[in-house]
Tab-separated table of C-alpha atoms in Angstrom:
chain	number	residue	atom	x	y	z
A	198	UNK	CA	75.719	3.461	-30.785
A	199	UNK	CA	76.733	5.125	-27.318
A	200	UNK	CA	73.364	7.501	-27.334
A	201	UNK	CA	71.673	5.456	-29.247
A	202	UNK	CA	71.743	3.188	-26.842
A	203	UNK	CA	71.834	5.786	-23.893
A	204	UNK	CA	68.048	7.538	-25.471
A	205	UNK	CA	66.340	4.076	-25.836
A	206	UNK	CA	65.234	3.533	-22.863
A	207	UNK	CA	63.682	7.103	-22.406
A	208	UNK	CA	62.157	6.876	-25.359
A	209	UNK	CA	60.746	3.006	-24.652
A	210	UNK	CA	59.386	4.784	-21.037
A	211	UNK	CA	57.710	8.149	-22.850
A	212	UNK	CA	55.388	5.893	-25.488
A	213	UNK	CA	54.662	3.354	-22.755
A	214	UNK	CA	53.168	7.004	-20.773
A	215	UNK	CA	51.341	7.436	-23.572
A	216	UNK	CA	49.833	4.309	-24.452
A	217	UNK	CA	48.846	4.120	-20.754
A	218	UNK	CA	47.308	7.870	-20.664
A	219	UNK	CA	44.624	6.457	-23.579
A	220	UNK	CA	44.034	4.136	-21.922
A	221	UNK	CA	42.689	5.600	-19.290
A	222	UNK	CA	41.333	8.370	-21.196
A	223	UNK	CA	39.307	6.079	-23.089
A	224	UNK	CA	38.120	3.717	-20.124
A	225	UNK	CA	36.865	6.664	-18.885
A	226	UNK	CA	35.162	7.845	-21.817
A	227	UNK	CA	33.650	4.315	-21.932
A	228	UNK	CA	32.230	4.603	-18.517
A	229	UNK	CA	30.777	8.177	-18.877
A	230	UNK	CA	28.911	6.758	-22.232
A	231	UNK	CA	27.416	3.334	-19.297
A	232	UNK	CA	26.952	6.076	-16.598
A	233	UNK	CA	24.768	7.671	-19.189
A	234	UNK	CA	23.065	5.014	-20.509
A	235	UNK	CA	21.511	3.584	-17.240
A	236	UNK	CA	17.922	5.068	-16.275
A	237	UNK	CA	17.774	7.617	-12.832
A	238	UNK	CA	16.163	4.207	-9.781
A	239	UNK	CA	12.521	5.621	-9.519
A	240	UNK	CA	11.281	6.486	-6.951
A	241	UNK	CA	8.129	6.322	-4.931
A	242	UNK	CA	6.684	10.145	-4.503
A	243	UNK	CA	5.180	10.844	-1.541
A	244	UNK	CA	0.974	11.301	-1.141
A	245	UNK	CA	0.294	14.971	0.640
A	246	UNK	CA	-1.681	14.977	3.931
A	247	UNK	CA	-5.315	14.767	3.563
A	248	UNK	CA	-7.631	13.143	6.279
A	249	UNK	CA	-10.868	11.484	5.441
A	250	UNK	CA	-14.229	13.050	6.381
A	251	UNK	CA	-16.128	10.543	8.781
A	252	UNK	CA	-19.165	8.749	7.395
A	253	UNK	CA	-21.453	9.445	10.501
A	254	UNK	CA	-20.945	12.541	12.374
A	255	UNK	CA	-20.920	12.636	16.306
A	256	UNK	CA	-24.439	13.773	15.770
A	257	UNK	CA	-25.999	11.814	13.040
A	258	UNK	CA	-26.133	14.176	10.040
A	259	UNK	CA	-24.765	13.362	6.896
A	260	UNK	CA	-21.091	15.596	6.315
A	261	UNK	CA	-22.068	18.293	4.119
A	262	UNK	CA	-18.715	17.457	1.794
A	263	UNK	CA	-18.566	15.044	-0.119
A	264	UNK	CA	-16.245	13.113	-1.794
A	265	UNK	CA	-14.849	12.540	-4.544
A	266	UNK	CA	-14.412	8.980	-6.060
A	267	UNK	CA	-10.972	7.476	-6.325
A	268	UNK	CA	-8.622	4.424	-6.644
A	269	UNK	CA	-6.883	2.483	-5.059
A	270	UNK	CA	-4.278	-0.138	-5.437
A	271	UNK	CA	-4.399	-2.991	-2.467
A	272	UNK	CA	-1.776	-5.585	-2.122
A	273	UNK	CA	-2.568	-8.284	-0.224
A	274	UNK	CA	1.577	-8.647	1.454
A	275	UNK	CA	3.127	-6.552	3.934
A	276	UNK	CA	6.743	-3.989	3.440
A	277	UNK	CA	7.947	-5.705	6.333
A	278	UNK	CA	9.726	-9.476	5.870
A	279	UNK	CA	8.380	-12.202	6.855
A	280	UNK	CA	4.925	-9.974	8.047
A	281	UNK	CA	1.292	-10.531	6.918
A	282	UNK	CA	-0.916	-7.644	5.861
A	283	UNK	CA	-1.158	-5.985	3.155
A	284	UNK	CA	-0.115	-2.761	1.456
A	285	UNK	CA	-2.431	0.222	-0.430
A	286	UNK	CA	-1.148	2.526	-3.141
A	287	UNK	CA	-2.851	5.586	-4.113
A	288	UNK	CA	-3.277	7.662	-7.584
A	289	UNK	CA	0.008	8.167	-7.697
A	290	UNK	CA	1.955	5.012	-6.629
A	291	UNK	CA	2.720	6.238	-4.023
A	292	UNK	CA	2.219	3.970	-0.397
A	293	UNK	CA	-0.928	5.508	0.746
A	294	UNK	CA	-1.961	3.555	3.542
A	295	UNK	CA	-1.007	0.672	5.733
A	296	UNK	CA	-0.737	-3.028	7.138
A	297	UNK	CA	1.300	-4.698	9.867
A	298	UNK	CA	0.482	-8.576	11.069
A	299	UNK	CA	3.681	-9.609	13.178
A	300	UNK	CA	0.649	-12.731	14.024
A	301	UNK	CA	-0.572	-15.251	12.267
A	302	UNK	CA	-2.561	-14.457	9.439
A	303	UNK	CA	-6.508	-13.693	10.763
A	304	UNK	CA	-5.256	-12.927	13.773
A	305	UNK	CA	-7.444	-10.965	16.508
A	306	UNK	CA	-6.405	-7.690	16.597
A	307	UNK	CA	-5.136	-5.264	13.542
A	308	UNK	CA	-3.814	-2.212	12.835
A	309	UNK	CA	-4.402	0.504	9.554
A	310	UNK	CA	-1.867	2.875	9.935
A	311	UNK	CA	-0.989	5.377	7.038
A	312	UNK	CA	2.491	5.834	4.715
A	313	UNK	CA	3.876	7.240	8.533
A	314	UNK	CA	2.704	3.965	10.978
A	315	UNK	CA	0.247	5.931	12.537
A	316	UNK	CA	-3.091	4.400	13.530
A	317	UNK	CA	-5.710	5.492	11.889
A	318	UNK	CA	-8.208	2.301	12.787
A	319	UNK	CA	-8.269	-0.752	14.813
A	320	UNK	CA	-9.758	-3.683	14.494
A	321	UNK	CA	-11.011	-6.041	16.288
A	322	UNK	CA	-12.443	-10.183	15.943
A	323	UNK	CA	-15.288	-9.938	18.753
A	324	UNK	CA	-16.162	-13.651	19.162
A	325	UNK	CA	-16.547	-17.154	17.179
A	326	UNK	CA	-17.948	-19.121	14.994
A	327	UNK	CA	-21.280	-18.301	13.179
A	328	UNK	CA	-21.371	-14.988	15.498
A	329	UNK	CA	-18.064	-13.674	14.219
A	330	UNK	CA	-18.209	-10.002	14.404
A	331	UNK	CA	-15.464	-7.816	13.901
A	332	UNK	CA	-15.051	-4.448	15.251
A	333	UNK	CA	-13.085	-0.904	14.358
A	334	UNK	CA	-12.095	2.560	16.482
A	335	UNK	CA	-10.806	4.894	14.804
A	336	UNK	CA	-7.838	6.978	16.199
A	337	UNK	CA	-7.137	10.548	16.247
A	338	UNK	CA	-4.380	13.140	17.792
A	339	UNK	CA	-5.930	12.407	21.279
A	340	UNK	CA	-6.248	8.994	21.721
A	341	UNK	CA	-8.452	5.949	20.067
A	342	UNK	CA	-12.143	6.085	19.501
A	343	UNK	CA	-14.304	5.379	23.467
A	344	UNK	CA	-16.900	3.435	21.364
A	345	UNK	CA	-16.482	1.532	18.420
A	346	UNK	CA	-16.663	3.463	14.148
A	347	UNK	CA	-18.578	0.278	12.938
A	348	UNK	CA	-18.457	-3.244	12.937
A	349	UNK	CA	-19.126	-5.567	10.997
A	350	UNK	CA	-20.567	-9.220	10.875
A	351	UNK	CA	-21.666	-11.854	8.471
A	352	UNK	CA	-24.426	-12.714	7.104
A	353	UNK	CA	-25.078	-15.648	5.412
A	354	UNK	CA	-22.652	-17.621	3.260
A	355	UNK	CA	-21.480	-15.371	1.292
A	356	UNK	CA	-21.920	-11.872	3.210
A	357	UNK	CA	-21.513	-9.551	5.663
A	358	UNK	CA	-24.431	-6.713	7.498
A	359	UNK	CA	-22.221	-3.117	7.978
A	360	UNK	CA	-23.575	-0.645	10.893
A	361	UNK	CA	-21.896	2.368	11.502
A	362	UNK	CA	-22.638	3.139	15.290
A	363	UNK	CA	-23.824	6.490	16.184
A	364	UNK	CA	-26.212	7.404	13.893
A	365	UNK	CA	-27.357	3.753	12.559
A	366	UNK	CA	-26.180	4.064	8.483
A	367	UNK	CA	-26.108	0.129	6.914
A	368	UNK	CA	-24.054	-1.507	4.298
A	369	UNK	CA	-24.018	-4.658	3.501
A	370	UNK	CA	-21.018	-6.550	1.178
A	371	UNK	CA	-22.442	-8.898	-1.214
A	372	UNK	CA	-19.753	-11.777	-2.501
A	373	UNK	CA	-17.142	-11.040	1.143
A	374	UNK	CA	-16.465	-14.515	1.671
A	375	UNK	CA	-14.441	-14.175	-2.484
A	376	UNK	CA	-11.375	-13.548	-2.310
A	377	UNK	CA	-10.416	-10.798	-5.093
A	378	UNK	CA	-14.628	-9.765	-6.326
A	379	UNK	CA	-17.463	-8.116	-3.854
A	380	UNK	CA	-18.637	-4.654	-3.251
A	381	UNK	CA	-20.234	-2.723	-0.959
A	382	UNK	CA	-23.934	-0.968	-0.844
A	383	UNK	CA	-25.844	1.769	1.073
A	384	UNK	CA	-29.718	1.078	2.235
A	385	UNK	CA	-30.956	1.878	-1.229
A	386	UNK	CA	-28.278	-0.469	-3.097
A	387	UNK	CA	-26.470	1.821	-4.437
A	388	UNK	CA	-22.950	0.844	-4.829
A	389	UNK	CA	-20.264	2.904	-2.955
A	390	UNK	CA	-17.433	0.501	-3.278
A	391	UNK	CA	-16.333	-1.909	-5.130
A	392	UNK	CA	-12.636	-4.036	-5.593
A	393	UNK	CA	-12.007	-6.233	-8.116
A	394	UNK	CA	-8.426	-7.738	-9.316
A	395	UNK	CA	-5.575	-5.272	-11.178
A	396	UNK	CA	-5.534	-5.166	-14.354
A	397	UNK	CA	-2.505	-3.139	-16.503
A	398	UNK	CA	-3.293	-0.544	-18.965
A	399	UNK	CA	-3.079	-3.597	-21.612
A	400	UNK	CA	-5.312	-5.854	-19.718
A	401	UNK	CA	-3.722	-8.260	-18.305
A	402	UNK	CA	-5.091	-9.154	-15.156
A	403	UNK	CA	-2.580	-9.231	-12.287
A	404	UNK	CA	-2.695	-11.913	-9.432
A	405	UNK	CA	-5.020	-12.855	-6.601
A	406	UNK	CA	-3.820	-10.585	-4.272
A	407	UNK	CA	-3.210	-7.057	-6.344
A	408	UNK	CA	-6.460	-5.644	-5.470
A	409	UNK	CA	-8.260	-2.602	-7.647
A	410	UNK	CA	-10.554	-0.327	-5.578
A	411	UNK	CA	-13.287	2.097	-6.640
A	412	UNK	CA	-14.866	4.253	-4.213
A	413	UNK	CA	-17.438	6.512	-5.207
A	414	UNK	CA	-18.368	9.623	-3.921
A	415	UNK	CA	-19.952	10.184	-1.094
A	416	UNK	CA	-18.584	6.671	0.261
A	417	UNK	CA	-15.515	7.720	3.298
A	418	UNK	CA	-12.466	6.232	1.330
A	419	UNK	CA	-11.406	5.241	5.186
A	420	UNK	CA	-14.480	3.312	5.841
A	421	UNK	CA	-13.601	1.067	2.629
A	422	UNK	CA	-10.348	0.660	2.894
A	423	UNK	CA	-11.257	-0.612	6.884
A	424	UNK	CA	-14.062	-2.917	5.147
A	425	UNK	CA	-12.254	-4.073	3.095
A	426	UNK	CA	-8.906	-5.331	5.361
A	427	UNK	CA	-12.268	-6.905	7.832
A	428	UNK	CA	-12.893	-8.977	4.471
A	429	UNK	CA	-8.707	-10.298	4.402
A	430	UNK	CA	-9.807	-11.297	7.947
A	431	UNK	CA	-12.205	-12.898	7.020
A	432	UNK	CA	-10.653	-15.056	4.033
A	433	UNK	CA	-7.426	-15.600	6.087
A	434	UNK	CA	-5.149	-13.398	3.797
A	435	UNK	CA	-3.448	-10.646	6.235
């Protein structure tokens, strides 16, 4: 009887330890199974560095290599909290360009930047009322270009005229008063770029602040994106 009373606490302790070990092992297995079933977090892949040639060379000659057709997704929202602007995504889903306007909507000056924050275009509003005009200057590694790259002026109630300085090339923005459906045409009437509401692969039309920009061959991508930004300023979308 003394032996039984002496060994009973020891046997009880060993049994409890085994139960604790079994519970810990089962919990570890359940945790590992849960972690393995959780999908990895999606990441935004960076776009390869690329520079777009100007739409007009300083001598007025057209570039020898025409750009291929491309598509961008333009979200009329800034990535900065409580900021105004827009974000441009490339074909791979990565952030390609952005505009961060820390002032009020439709401010007198905005900067179009690449994803790293390097300024590519400075856009300024030069006049008011019916004579309202916007001018854009390009930025290069050695600083801002002295003369404007292009200017945009309203033409009628639903259009705008675009003039490229230095070569006399012109474009027309048809339907710029509409926030999410307009096109950019050349002097010959051919469509150089078009913008409309973004659709998913299943055909679902997204909101008015998610746009799809299609740029045709021969059209400078940076110029087309700059015109989209100016249309957003006209309609006080950014």
